[in-house]
Amino acid sequence: MNIPRQLQNRAGTTGLIDFLEINTKPTPPLVVRHLKEYSRQNVPVNREVYRFLNDNSDDPAVANLNGTTCLLLPNNQYVRPDQVFWSEHPFGSYRYQLGPELRQYHSLFERLGVRERPEDHDFIEVLLEISLDYAQSHSPRNEQSLAIVMCCWEELSVALDQERLTVDELAVLKDHPVIPNNQYQLIRPEDIFFEDRAGLAAKFPQFLENNVIARPQGAWRAMSKVGVRLLGDAVELHMIECEGDVDDEALSALVQERHRLLNRIIESEKVSATDGLNITILGKLHFRKARKLLINYSLQAFKQKRTTDPEAVPALYLKDEAGFIAVYENGNISWPAIAREMASAIKPIGEIGGLAGGIKEVLASASMKEAERSLDELGYPPLQEHLQTEVEPSATIQGLGGEVLPAEESTDPTVGDTGLPETPAGVEETLQPGAGGNIGSATPSGETASPTSGDGISETSSETTAGSTATTGSGTSSGDGRPSTTTGTGSGDPGRKSLPKRKPTGGLRTYVSSNNGDTPSTSDPDGHQRRTTIGQIGVDRVLAYETECGRTARDTNETHRNHPGYDVESTDTEGNVRYIEVKSMEGYWSRRTPASVTRAQFGKAQELGDQFWLYVVEFAPDDERYQVFPIQDPFGKVNQYLFDDGWQELAEIEEQPETPEK
């Protein structure tokens, strides 16, 4: 060293390092840089490096090792912390398991993100690594690699079924060779098919030799989400000739007669099937017969199109038109072919051999008893069909018990302007729990018993119900961002109390009257005037409501008295127009105080469709209690009309001529 001898003697040998102020203890940042540099050069480090970092695992510098190849294996290979696990894993040589003796470095490994066991994304990463290896070598995978690939797809399918993983997260696999074919080669998902119908791939020899596989049990669901297609969906069937095509009444009648036994087979299939069954298709099939039936197939794939030669077939299910054609030769038909085509209609995806076998036994048997005996021998469990007896409606409670004070009057009258001022008294009301849901998004389903005739409306009345009820209260939505109800926010009363939510009393009901209700009744001028006044208050409430919702509204009655079909036109900022018919209530809007529309309003609603809105305003005159219920296209939501026996009075029954005596 270029240090004067005198100074060297003064420092001595033991204190030289201290004299030169050299740090004898490394710092965590220095050790981290040392480890990363040795890893980059693939040079082994001293094991004391890991002991030191474990003792200093809380130092921020240690975090710089996350995601880097910083763990040195006994074979002197560096790996990332996310490539090792404490527990067993199914990844073979693509991942590593840490032994219990390495728990002494637990603090460090935990800081680096070493996990106990694999997670869903690990299976995706391993598939990508195997795919990269294959792309570099283009050599078939060995059985060990294939087993790892299939294990990854099985785990990904489970993760999808349990909703731990989304289809979007799998999308990264779409453009990589990750699907093994029968030759142990890896193929891109879009270039390979599942053979969902036996013999279909054989119709395209050589063309599909390396690109069709059977659906791997437990793995195919995830594969299908990244682009592997069913061959049956990709192949187009063309009917070239159908000679002597007529309705097949005999086969149709046979299927109808043995429907119960066919259902017995289908129900058994439902127990074990993981794929969707089209259990209603048999009732929709249009059966036809022919003397000769020629078809061919075509397939567009790999930027090429191939078409097969014409071939005769004994039966054919036409998916697009729910048609079924059977070929009769000398009065005979092929029951195996018919059973196979029916099974493919019932079970579009998956193995159909067992289902087809049961259908063949049912249809080919000489009698119902023989068919039933065959199913018994095959072990199909008995099936109890639905009872045909309809449940009679329960008695309707028209009122409560106890005495009524003479002066007691209803405080909840209907005040609409359509000729139905009172409750449809006597109308049978089925006590039905509501199904919930918002007004603007009600989905019609279900039905209730038809009402009896009443005094409040024409005796020829009927009702239609939908199995959804409307919720009320501030802040609810119609499903498209529009407020479905409001507790009133008219200008000048921001502090008005919100009404408590009121549970709807049943489904969406409509009473249909045969009387002409286009002209309001004038038999009670005072009552009519009051209804007109209440009606205008309701319109004003709606105008204020529309303004607060950011729309520009106008009262059509200002320019056209008694405007036909609707009361308000309201336009939003994008130019969309609502044609609004307003119905005003002095009290609650309930089953006993319904809103009603005229023939003209009903016709306008049908004409305008989604642009027509019915706004019901209950407690219209009350600044504190009023509510606005906007309903889009109410008549478009009706899916069934029920006509009760009151319509008998409109029946046009012709008298039968008397039979002359002999």
XYZ file of C-alpha atoms in Angstrom:
662
model
C 0.000 0.000 0.000
C 1.194 3.506 -0.713
C 1.183 4.371 3.005
C 4.275 5.671 4.804
C 6.032 3.007 6.851
C 5.689 5.077 9.984
C 1.905 5.093 9.701
C 1.818 1.365 9.022
C 3.789 0.681 12.182
C 1.488 2.942 14.182
C -1.677 1.164 12.886
C -0.345 -2.332 13.591
C -1.764 -5.453 11.989
C -4.973 -5.940 13.960
C -6.231 -2.403 13.731
C -5.451 -1.843 10.074
C -8.986 -2.395 8.848
C -10.378 -0.090 11.488
C -7.634 2.428 10.775
C -8.649 2.471 7.106
C -12.338 2.810 8.124
C -13.353 -0.235 6.028
C -16.839 -1.673 6.890
C -16.407 -5.311 7.878
C -20.193 -6.118 7.891
C -22.133 -6.155 4.587
C -25.425 -4.278 4.282
C -28.686 -5.850 2.972
C -28.671 -3.688 -0.212
C -25.098 -4.834 -0.939
C -25.984 -8.524 -0.456
C -29.099 -8.192 -2.630
C -27.012 -6.675 -5.459
C -24.437 -9.429 -5.005
C -27.102 -12.175 -5.286
C -28.749 -10.649 -8.354
C -25.409 -10.286 -10.139
C -24.381 -13.888 -9.414
C -27.805 -15.090 -10.582
C -27.412 -13.134 -13.812
C -24.062 -14.809 -14.439
C -25.423 -18.188 -13.229
C -22.655 -18.417 -10.632
C -23.443 -20.119 -7.285
C -23.444 -17.926 -4.195
C -22.416 -18.877 -0.688
C -25.303 -20.308 1.324
C -24.577 -17.712 4.021
C -26.162 -15.171 1.664
C -29.595 -16.656 2.364
C -28.952 -16.860 6.112
C -28.009 -13.179 6.139
C -31.059 -12.148 4.082
C -33.332 -14.240 6.283
C -32.007 -12.401 9.352
C -32.617 -9.100 7.574
C -35.853 -10.014 5.799
C -37.575 -6.851 7.029
C -35.107 -4.622 5.183
C -36.800 -2.873 2.207
C -33.932 -3.896 -0.083
C -35.014 -7.563 0.111
C -38.201 -6.722 -1.812
C -36.019 -6.061 -4.887
C -35.617 -9.834 -5.240
C -39.353 -10.399 -5.853
C -39.972 -11.848 -9.304
C -36.296 -12.521 -9.984
C -34.416 -15.815 -10.284
C -32.834 -15.553 -6.858
C -33.288 -19.007 -5.279
C -30.363 -21.352 -5.956
C -31.320 -25.029 -6.255
C -28.967 -27.931 -5.421
C -28.316 -28.360 -9.167
C -26.965 -24.772 -9.199
C -29.980 -23.505 -11.169
C -31.626 -20.263 -10.100
C -35.456 -20.104 -10.046
C -38.071 -17.509 -9.154
C -39.852 -17.625 -5.778
C -43.195 -18.227 -7.551
C -41.769 -21.438 -9.064
C -41.420 -23.237 -5.724
C -43.981 -24.438 -3.188
C -43.857 -25.898 0.301
C -46.475 -28.564 -0.586
C -46.727 -31.083 -3.400
C -47.755 -29.839 -6.841
C -48.784 -31.478 -10.162
C -46.264 -29.660 -12.392
C -43.454 -32.218 -12.520
C -40.144 -30.704 -13.570
C -41.733 -27.316 -14.274
C -41.993 -26.453 -10.577
C -40.214 -27.383 -7.347
C -41.130 -28.397 -3.820
C -39.158 -27.071 -0.854
C -38.059 -29.550 1.791
C -38.831 -29.083 5.503
C -35.179 -28.260 6.273
C -35.568 -25.031 4.324
C -38.165 -23.765 6.795
C -35.183 -22.136 8.538
C -35.414 -19.502 5.786
C -39.156 -19.056 6.263
C -38.996 -15.312 6.961
C -37.058 -14.658 3.765
C -39.170 -16.972 1.620
C -42.387 -15.462 2.944
C -41.073 -11.985 2.072
C -40.242 -13.197 -1.442
C -43.745 -14.627 -1.977
C -43.099 -18.364 -1.750
C -46.518 -20.018 -1.386
C -47.761 -23.135 0.324
C -49.457 -24.564 -2.793
C -50.282 -23.606 -6.430
C -53.068 -21.157 -7.287
C -55.250 -21.008 -10.387
C -52.950 -18.704 -12.346
C -50.049 -21.143 -11.864
C -51.773 -23.660 -14.128
C -51.998 -21.027 -16.851
C -48.313 -20.115 -16.432
C -47.192 -23.743 -16.650
C -49.229 -24.280 -19.837
C -47.552 -21.250 -21.382
C -44.093 -22.548 -20.407
C -44.786 -25.980 -21.908
C -46.142 -24.280 -25.017
C -42.950 -22.225 -25.326
C -40.808 -25.356 -25.025
C -42.868 -27.028 -27.754
C -42.640 -24.001 -30.046
C -38.845 -24.118 -29.790
C -38.480 -27.853 -30.372
C -41.616 -28.824 -32.359
C -41.134 -32.355 -31.059
C -44.062 -34.354 -29.664
C -44.481 -34.182 -25.903
C -43.739 -37.246 -23.829
C -46.335 -38.866 -21.614
C -45.092 -36.946 -18.564
C -45.538 -33.572 -20.263
C -48.925 -34.614 -21.601
C -50.052 -35.606 -18.104
C -49.034 -32.166 -16.793
C -50.922 -30.430 -19.609
C -54.104 -32.406 -18.965
C -53.854 -31.807 -15.217
C -53.648 -28.064 -15.857
C -56.767 -28.118 -18.031
C -58.673 -30.189 -15.473
C -57.830 -27.741 -12.682
C -58.759 -24.765 -14.867
C -62.128 -26.374 -15.660
C -62.811 -26.814 -11.949
C -61.816 -23.197 -11.311
C -64.258 -22.063 -14.004
C -67.088 -24.175 -12.618
C -66.481 -22.778 -9.134
C -66.242 -19.223 -10.528
C -62.736 -18.746 -9.138
C -61.529 -17.965 -12.645
C -63.052 -15.930 -15.486
C -63.029 -16.591 -19.220
C -61.103 -13.343 -19.713
C -58.288 -14.658 -17.533
C -58.037 -17.750 -19.768
C -57.914 -15.678 -22.948
C -54.100 -15.467 -22.769
C -53.987 -19.131 -23.893
C -55.946 -18.628 -27.117
C -52.999 -17.934 -29.414
C -50.605 -20.568 -28.071
C -50.253 -24.300 -28.850
C -51.657 -25.684 -25.605
C -54.126 -28.409 -26.723
C -52.640 -31.902 -27.179
C -53.825 -33.964 -30.140
C -53.764 -37.731 -30.461
C -50.131 -37.640 -31.692
C -48.946 -35.783 -28.531
C -48.487 -32.613 -30.543
C -49.668 -29.283 -29.158
C -52.165 -27.358 -31.294
C -53.633 -23.875 -31.053
C -57.217 -24.004 -29.712
C -58.767 -22.546 -32.865
C -57.156 -25.273 -34.985
C -58.581 -28.296 -33.187
C -62.085 -29.750 -32.761
C -63.923 -31.958 -30.305
C -65.560 -34.926 -32.023
C -69.064 -34.700 -30.602
C -70.674 -37.152 -33.067
C -69.230 -40.564 -33.742
C -68.023 -41.007 -37.310
C -68.251 -37.353 -38.288
C -64.481 -36.770 -38.384
C -64.049 -39.865 -40.557
C -66.020 -38.135 -43.293
C -63.029 -35.796 -43.734
C -60.093 -38.264 -43.845
C -56.570 -36.792 -43.715
C -57.990 -33.254 -43.597
C -58.766 -33.636 -39.888
C -56.288 -36.393 -39.087
C -54.319 -34.317 -36.557
C -56.978 -31.845 -35.577
C -59.794 -33.797 -33.911
C -59.819 -35.187 -30.376
C -62.404 -36.722 -28.116
C -63.545 -34.389 -25.361
C -61.139 -35.035 -22.444
C -63.130 -35.864 -19.338
C -62.892 -33.102 -16.761
C -60.777 -30.869 -19.010
C -62.870 -29.975 -22.033
C -64.866 -27.130 -20.454
C -61.855 -24.863 -20.044
C -60.567 -25.900 -23.475
C -63.844 -24.859 -25.079
C -63.602 -21.417 -23.454
C -60.310 -20.672 -25.234
C -61.523 -21.649 -28.697
C -61.735 -25.431 -29.155
C -64.944 -26.007 -31.117
C -67.376 -28.885 -31.449
C -66.935 -30.490 -34.837
C -70.701 -30.781 -35.150
C -71.007 -26.996 -34.878
C -68.324 -26.387 -37.504
C -69.638 -28.914 -40.036
C -72.594 -27.867 -42.167
C -75.139 -30.472 -43.236
C -76.830 -30.067 -46.609
C -79.950 -31.978 -47.630
C -79.500 -32.680 -51.332
C -82.587 -34.754 -52.057
C -85.692 -35.734 -50.125
C -87.951 -37.919 -52.243
C -91.603 -38.398 -51.265
C -91.523 -36.015 -48.294
C -94.865 -36.088 -46.387
C -95.975 -35.779 -42.763
C -95.303 -38.905 -40.734
C -98.433 -39.167 -38.622
C -97.636 -42.712 -37.495
C -94.228 -41.845 -35.993
C -95.621 -38.674 -34.463
C -98.423 -40.643 -32.822
C -95.983 -43.297 -31.580
C -93.736 -40.700 -29.934
C -96.774 -39.064 -28.351
C -98.143 -42.378 -27.106
C -94.833 -43.378 -25.513
C -93.925 -39.934 -24.265
C -94.069 -41.072 -20.639
C -91.511 -43.823 -21.268
C -89.240 -41.471 -23.199
C -89.400 -39.063 -20.274
C -88.368 -41.927 -18.022
C -85.154 -42.283 -20.047
C -84.534 -38.537 -20.193
C -84.981 -38.151 -16.419
C -82.401 -40.860 -15.824
C -80.037 -39.090 -18.202
C -80.488 -35.847 -16.253
C -79.076 -37.505 -13.131
C -75.690 -38.226 -14.720
C -75.473 -35.642 -17.510
C -73.254 -32.627 -16.969
C -74.334 -31.052 -20.245
C -77.592 -29.310 -21.025
C -80.485 -31.492 -22.143
C -83.143 -30.138 -24.484
C -85.913 -31.952 -22.636
C -88.783 -30.217 -24.477
C -87.639 -30.879 -28.033
C -89.716 -34.048 -28.546
C -92.908 -32.042 -28.178
C -91.731 -29.582 -30.828
C -90.482 -31.953 -33.534
C -92.301 -32.011 -36.853
C -92.146 -35.622 -38.043
C -91.964 -36.347 -41.764
C -91.205 -39.404 -43.835
C -89.561 -39.961 -47.205
C -88.650 -42.723 -49.613
C -85.107 -41.456 -50.129
C -82.894 -38.961 -48.324
C -79.506 -37.754 -49.610
C -77.187 -35.424 -47.697
C -73.589 -34.233 -47.684
C -71.340 -32.304 -45.296
C -69.025 -29.326 -45.713
C -66.341 -27.898 -43.422
C -64.543 -24.567 -43.573
C -61.250 -24.817 -41.656
C -57.572 -23.934 -41.949
C -58.436 -21.459 -44.740
C -59.844 -24.308 -46.834
C -63.272 -25.761 -47.534
C -63.948 -29.472 -47.958
C -67.226 -31.099 -49.038
C -68.093 -34.792 -48.730
C -69.725 -36.939 -51.376
C -73.510 -37.373 -51.200
C -74.699 -40.221 -49.020
C -78.050 -41.788 -48.186
C -79.153 -41.712 -44.574
C -82.079 -43.513 -42.892
C -83.049 -40.644 -40.561
C -82.220 -36.991 -40.068
C -82.815 -34.367 -37.383
C -82.952 -30.830 -38.805
C -81.892 -28.594 -35.952
C -82.726 -25.206 -37.470
C -86.361 -26.080 -38.184
C -86.990 -28.700 -35.468
C -87.727 -31.174 -38.244
C -87.306 -34.940 -38.228
C -87.302 -37.086 -41.362
C -87.417 -40.888 -41.359
C -86.833 -42.975 -44.496
C -89.206 -45.896 -45.113
C -87.940 -48.804 -47.219
C -90.623 -51.333 -48.006
C -92.586 -50.017 -45.048
C -89.678 -50.459 -42.624
C -87.583 -47.822 -40.851
C -84.221 -47.953 -39.068
C -84.931 -47.679 -35.347
C -81.241 -47.338 -34.382
C -80.872 -44.373 -36.760
C -84.086 -42.776 -35.524
C -83.040 -43.256 -31.900
C -79.593 -41.774 -32.617
C -81.045 -38.655 -34.274
C -83.594 -38.171 -31.484
C -80.851 -38.550 -28.891
C -78.744 -35.909 -30.662
C -81.749 -33.573 -30.577
C -82.272 -34.136 -26.841
C -78.562 -34.033 -25.976
C -76.772 -31.694 -28.401
C -73.454 -32.022 -26.534
C -71.847 -35.157 -25.216
C -72.057 -38.921 -25.574
C -75.487 -40.081 -26.719
C -75.038 -43.861 -26.987
C -76.837 -44.739 -23.746
C -79.661 -42.297 -24.414
C -80.104 -43.587 -27.969
C -80.200 -47.187 -26.716
C -83.058 -46.414 -24.339
C -85.024 -44.521 -27.012
C -84.635 -47.456 -29.422
C -86.035 -49.886 -26.834
C -89.081 -47.669 -26.291
C -89.938 -46.991 -29.934
C -89.044 -50.368 -31.480
C -91.031 -52.443 -28.963
C -94.231 -53.948 -30.294
C -96.361 -52.572 -27.450
C -96.319 -50.211 -24.488
C -96.124 -53.150 -22.086
C -93.159 -54.642 -23.921
C -91.407 -51.234 -23.992
C -92.019 -50.752 -20.267
C -90.745 -54.239 -19.516
C -87.575 -53.531 -21.519
C -86.900 -50.389 -19.488
C -87.451 -52.344 -16.279
C -84.945 -54.980 -17.391
C -82.410 -52.288 -18.331
C -82.729 -50.778 -14.856
C -84.440 -47.457 -15.643
C -86.249 -46.266 -12.486
C -90.016 -45.648 -12.640
C -91.229 -42.073 -13.177
C -94.345 -40.446 -11.736
C -95.651 -37.899 -14.229
C -97.150 -34.558 -13.274
C -100.698 -34.734 -11.959
C -103.192 -33.320 -14.445
C -105.588 -32.085 -11.774
C -105.622 -28.316 -11.484
C -105.574 -26.764 -8.033
C -108.817 -24.958 -7.399
C -108.473 -21.334 -6.271
C -108.988 -20.741 -2.590
C -111.908 -18.748 -1.247
C -111.342 -15.007 -1.454
C -111.643 -12.934 1.716
C -113.774 -9.936 0.837
C -113.496 -8.139 4.167
C -112.717 -8.378 7.862
C -115.072 -9.500 10.625
C -116.675 -7.214 13.229
C -119.142 -4.361 13.091
C -118.737 -1.414 10.750
C -119.593 2.098 11.898
C -122.307 3.669 9.732
C -120.219 6.781 9.084
C -117.145 4.854 7.976
C -116.234 5.589 4.407
C -113.330 4.650 2.194
C -110.579 7.225 2.036
C -108.919 5.566 -0.887
C -111.095 6.041 -4.017
C -109.921 5.712 -7.567
C -109.978 9.022 -9.379
C -108.860 8.065 -12.864
C -110.565 9.588 -15.838
C -111.428 6.477 -17.796
C -114.909 5.464 -16.722
C -113.840 3.031 -13.985
C -114.083 5.201 -10.870
C -114.486 2.427 -8.318
C -112.874 -0.848 -7.362
C -113.879 -3.773 -9.586
C -116.032 -5.068 -6.733
C -116.463 -8.781 -6.604
C -113.422 -9.428 -8.724
C -111.730 -12.474 -7.316
C -108.291 -11.580 -6.010
C -105.845 -14.441 -5.701
C -103.592 -13.925 -2.682
C -100.245 -14.300 -4.361
C -96.808 -13.384 -2.956
C -94.852 -10.936 -5.072
C -91.629 -12.044 -6.688
C -89.829 -8.748 -6.372
C -88.201 -6.777 -9.171
C -88.412 -3.290 -10.614
C -91.227 -1.834 -12.663
C -89.142 -1.161 -15.738
C -87.684 -4.659 -15.873
C -90.526 -6.978 -14.852
C -90.375 -10.360 -16.528
C -93.763 -11.932 -17.176
C -94.083 -15.466 -15.911
C -96.683 -17.562 -14.187
C -100.436 -16.997 -13.850
C -103.253 -16.818 -11.353
C -106.895 -17.798 -11.390
C -109.233 -15.661 -13.478
C -111.395 -13.157 -11.594
C -115.115 -13.454 -11.286
C -117.442 -10.802 -12.641
C -117.993 -7.631 -10.580
C -119.998 -4.482 -10.368
C -117.166 -2.016 -10.666
C -116.278 -3.087 -14.187
C -118.018 -4.960 -16.937
C -119.063 -8.454 -16.006
C -117.043 -9.660 -19.006
C -113.748 -9.160 -17.259
C -110.514 -11.063 -17.308
C -107.084 -10.607 -15.885
C -103.548 -11.355 -16.872
C -100.808 -11.680 -14.323
C -97.049 -11.735 -14.425
C -94.937 -13.247 -11.737
C -93.026 -10.092 -10.871
C -94.125 -7.239 -8.687
C -92.922 -3.673 -8.599
C -90.850 -2.305 -5.759
C -91.406 1.244 -4.563
C -89.386 3.808 -2.698
C -86.773 6.422 -3.404
C -83.680 5.362 -5.278
C -84.956 2.262 -7.060
C -84.044 1.765 -10.676
C -85.767 0.335 -13.689
C -82.707 -1.529 -14.818
C -81.460 1.034 -17.357
C -80.521 3.890 -15.099
C -83.999 5.440 -15.017
C -85.628 6.004 -11.640
C -88.609 3.696 -11.429
C -90.370 5.376 -8.532
C -90.035 8.604 -6.672
C -91.302 9.860 -3.354
C -91.882 13.267 -4.904
C -89.285 15.959 -5.371
C -91.337 18.844 -6.667
C -89.743 22.262 -6.521
C -90.255 24.198 -3.311
C -90.606 21.160 -1.000
C -87.132 19.612 -0.612
C -87.849 18.741 3.006
C -90.958 16.685 2.287
C -90.977 13.369 4.144
C -90.334 10.146 2.258
C -93.119 7.603 2.423
C -92.382 4.202 3.917
C -91.963 1.446 1.358
C -95.166 -0.424 0.712
C -95.062 -4.078 -0.214
C -96.937 -4.790 -3.493
C -99.932 -7.017 -3.093
C -99.441 -9.387 -5.995
C -98.409 -9.763 -9.621
C -98.825 -7.291 -12.445
C -102.584 -7.451 -13.130
C -104.710 -6.034 -15.926
C -108.514 -6.124 -15.967
C -109.936 -6.172 -19.471
C -113.447 -4.836 -20.029
C -115.617 -5.245 -23.101
C -117.438 -1.978 -22.374
C -116.528 1.043 -24.400
C -114.593 3.187 -21.954
C -113.332 5.826 -24.374
C -115.692 8.507 -23.077
C -115.646 9.499 -19.392
C -118.937 9.126 -17.610
C -121.055 12.290 -17.342
C -123.709 10.859 -15.077
C -121.950 12.484 -12.125
C -120.734 15.949 -13.285
C -119.264 16.827 -9.874
C -117.358 13.562 -9.718
C -116.150 13.980 -13.297
C -114.954 17.516 -12.558
C -113.101 16.250 -9.488
C -111.449 13.539 -11.520
C -110.371 16.107 -14.096
C -108.879 18.302 -11.344
C -107.004 15.394 -9.764
C -105.859 14.308 -13.222
C -104.316 17.727 -13.916
C -102.513 17.655 -10.568
C -101.026 14.302 -11.548
C -99.880 15.686 -14.894
C -98.181 18.582 -13.086
C -96.433 16.111 -10.789
C -95.154 14.198 -13.821
C -93.944 17.376 -15.556
C -91.928 18.265 -12.433
C -90.588 14.724 -12.184
C -89.417 14.712 -15.810
C -87.685 18.076 -15.356
C -85.779 16.791 -12.338
C -84.699 13.757 -14.366
C -83.134 16.054 -16.976
C -85.808 15.682 -19.639
C -87.887 18.385 -21.341
C -91.609 17.682 -20.959
C -94.775 19.360 -22.223
C -98.459 18.875 -21.486
C -100.152 17.852 -24.748
C -103.555 18.906 -23.394
C -102.457 22.555 -23.525
C -102.655 22.479 -27.316
C -105.137 19.629 -27.790
C -107.908 19.195 -25.229
C -108.254 15.550 -24.164
C -105.277 14.587 -26.315
C -105.930 11.038 -27.573
C -103.638 8.296 -26.293
C -101.311 10.148 -23.908
C -100.922 13.305 -21.799
C -97.233 14.259 -21.831
C -94.373 14.254 -24.328
C -90.923 14.171 -22.716
C -87.571 14.332 -24.569
C -84.117 13.563 -23.187
C -80.801 15.140 -24.232
C -80.255 12.489 -26.925
C -83.625 13.131 -28.557
C -85.388 10.035 -27.209
C -89.088 10.741 -26.666
C -91.418 9.318 -24.002
C -95.140 9.446 -24.738
C -96.644 9.395 -21.263
C -100.189 8.541 -20.228
C -100.760 9.831 -16.681
C -103.101 8.135 -14.221
C -103.773 10.036 -10.992
C -104.929 8.538 -7.723
C -106.330 10.457 -4.787
C -105.140 7.689 -2.459
C -103.139 4.485 -2.741
C -102.687 2.745 -6.077
C -103.696 -0.768 -5.135
C -105.532 -3.810 -6.381
C -108.766 -2.302 -5.167
C -108.022 1.054 -6.799
C -106.537 0.175 -10.193
C -105.451 2.568 -12.912
C -107.360 2.095 -16.149
C -106.852 2.982 -19.793
C -109.244 3.528 -22.681
C -109.363 1.753 -25.994
C -107.630 4.746 -27.628
C -104.848 4.731 -25.033
C -104.387 0.983 -25.395
C -104.168 1.361 -29.176
C -101.615 4.158 -28.855
C -99.548 1.993 -26.503
C -99.489 -0.815 -29.044
C -98.521 1.645 -31.775
C -95.679 3.288 -29.833
C -94.252 0.191 -28.124
C -91.184 1.040 -25.985
C -91.832 4.759 -26.418
C -95.129 4.513 -24.536
C -94.994 5.011 -20.773
C -97.673 4.719 -18.126
C -97.056 7.035 -15.154
C -99.247 6.329 -12.129
C -99.304 9.060 -9.476
C -100.739 7.975 -6.142
C -101.800 10.512 -3.496
C -101.576 13.066 -6.299
C -103.128 16.010 -4.336
C -100.950 15.427 -1.261
C -97.644 17.324 -1.392
C -96.243 15.111 1.367
C -97.325 11.683 0.201
C -97.467 11.589 -3.587
C -95.419 9.056 -5.521
C -94.729 8.683 -9.243
C -94.476 5.193 -10.784
C -93.062 5.237 -14.370
C -93.719 2.030 -16.355
C -92.328 1.543 -19.848
C -94.465 -0.297 -22.444
C -96.734 -1.982 -19.871
C -98.778 -3.819 -22.459
C -95.652 -5.209 -24.106
C -94.911 -7.025 -20.869
C -98.152 -9.028 -20.969
C -97.640 -12.579 -22.195
C -101.030 -14.132 -21.511
C -104.695 -13.164 -21.338
C -107.141 -15.100 -19.170
C -110.862 -14.943 -19.960
C -113.254 -15.845 -17.146
C -116.814 -17.095 -17.472
C -118.130 -13.519 -17.597
C -117.329 -13.584 -21.306
C -120.142 -16.084 -21.796
C -122.475 -13.131 -22.132
C -120.690 -12.085 -25.325
C -120.698 -15.563 -26.813
C -122.540 -15.769 -30.159
C -124.198 -19.129 -29.867
C -126.201 -20.303 -32.840
C -129.328 -22.272 -32.218
C -129.156 -25.795 -33.575
C -131.962 -26.778 -35.969
C -134.405 -29.239 -34.503
C -134.069 -32.802 -35.728
C -137.315 -33.857 -37.440
C -139.080 -36.749 -35.814
C -139.010 -39.987 -37.695
